[in-house]
Amino acid sequence: MSETRRAAEGRVGQVKEVTSLANPIVKDIRALALKKYRDVQGAFMAEGLKLVIDALDLGWTIRTLVFARSQRGNATVEKAAARAKAAGGLVLEVPEKVLTAITRRDNPQSVLGVFSQRWIPLKDIRPASGDVWVALDRVRDPGNLGTVIRTVDAVGAKGVILVGDTTDPWSLETVRATMGSIFAVPVARADAAAFIGWHKAAKMRLVGTHLKGSVDYRAPDYAKGPLVLLMGNEQQGLTDDLARACDTLIRIPQAGRADSLNLAVATGVALYEMRRHAFPVTQGKAG
Ligand code: SAM
């Protein structure tokens, strides 16, 4: 919902009970299912009380917190609602059928938040030695993108750069697949030419993954300098221009009949190798 509408309706900081799907605020939230409206509103939805609390803790701007009527009196929900209100957000109490309609799910989560999107400009990335970023060339599948964002978070990499025309990181499917990591991982975007120009100027070593890569992924010394791990599109792999721009093209060996690994799985395998030093082997106690 636009700031103008909120101000006009004089509802900032109010808890509002809404029962109708025809309510204009509910309509605005339902519209966020479509990229067109997410772009117009610069907003996205995230489901679940834990996610909403994590997002508030991390300083994300909440526009609306919606909770199920059945949660009235739940101290944790009411505390989150109070925080949302204190941050200038709108709080809606709705029947479950409204949450079902918004999330297009039976048995929806009882809390959801509408947040402002946050893109990090490429020029603001200041890579330091030891940093690893992941760049995704034209990633199409929301589940893959969400899983990569979650993996980047888990492995302690710095963020994700979307290259070219990609699926939307702010879609409900992607946000669901990130399991909350969307709030912890910076996301940037660029076309291929701008990305190549940026990596050269930033002196980031560009390590591409390719089925025809000449280097086994375990061979390079990844400790040298900040790195970008570049992954190819699910159907076509990397474009020739991007493959040519890479300093190294690595390959993950395969033993069976599969043509390739799933994009998110390949990202996880390569990232854990690059970040191996961050996970020293600890000996378990003898039982
Ligand atoms: N048909 C595509 C091709 O020819 O590249 C397959 C793409 S694969 C599903 C998606 C991406 O995952 C690849 O572009 C690459 O980045 C990565 N990938 C998958 N398996 C890989 C492997 N064995 N070695 C290196 N990268 C791999």
CSV table of C-alpha atoms in Angstrom, one decimal, residues 5 9 11 16-31 66-67 69 92-102:
chain,number,residue,atom,x,y,z
A,5,ARG,CA,-3.1,6.0,0.9
A,9,GLU,CA,-6.8,6.9,5.5
A,11,ARG,CA,-4.7,4.6,9.9
A,16,LYS,CA,-7.9,-2.4,12.2
A,17,GLU,CA,-10.3,-5.3,12.0
A,18,VAL,CA,-11.0,-6.2,8.4
A,19,THR,CA,-13.4,-9.0,7.4
A,20,SER,CA,-14.0,-8.3,3.7
A,21,LEU,CA,-11.9,-9.4,0.7
A,22,ALA,CA,-13.2,-6.2,-1.0
A,23,ASN,CA,-11.4,-4.0,1.5
A,24,PRO,CA,-9.0,-1.8,-0.5
A,25,ILE,CA,-6.1,-2.5,1.9
A,26,VAL,CA,-6.6,-6.3,1.5
A,27,LYS,CA,-6.9,-5.8,-2.3
A,28,ASP,CA,-3.5,-4.0,-2.3
A,29,ILE,CA,-1.9,-6.9,-0.3
A,30,ARG,CA,-3.5,-9.6,-2.5
A,31,ALA,CA,-2.1,-7.7,-5.6
A,66,VAL,CA,-1.7,-9.0,9.3
A,67,PHE,CA,-2.7,-11.5,11.9
A,69,ARG,CA,-8.4,-13.2,14.6
A,92,LEU,CA,-4.8,-5.7,10.5
A,93,GLU,CA,-6.8,-8.3,12.4
A,94,VAL,CA,-8.5,-10.6,9.9
A,95,PRO,CA,-10.5,-13.9,9.8
A,96,GLU,CA,-8.6,-16.9,8.4
A,97,LYS,CA,-10.4,-16.7,5.1
A,98,VAL,CA,-8.7,-13.4,4.4
A,99,LEU,CA,-5.3,-14.9,5.1
A,100,THR,CA,-6.1,-17.9,2.9
A,101,ALA,CA,-7.1,-15.6,0.1
A,102,ILE,CA,-3.9,-13.4,0.5
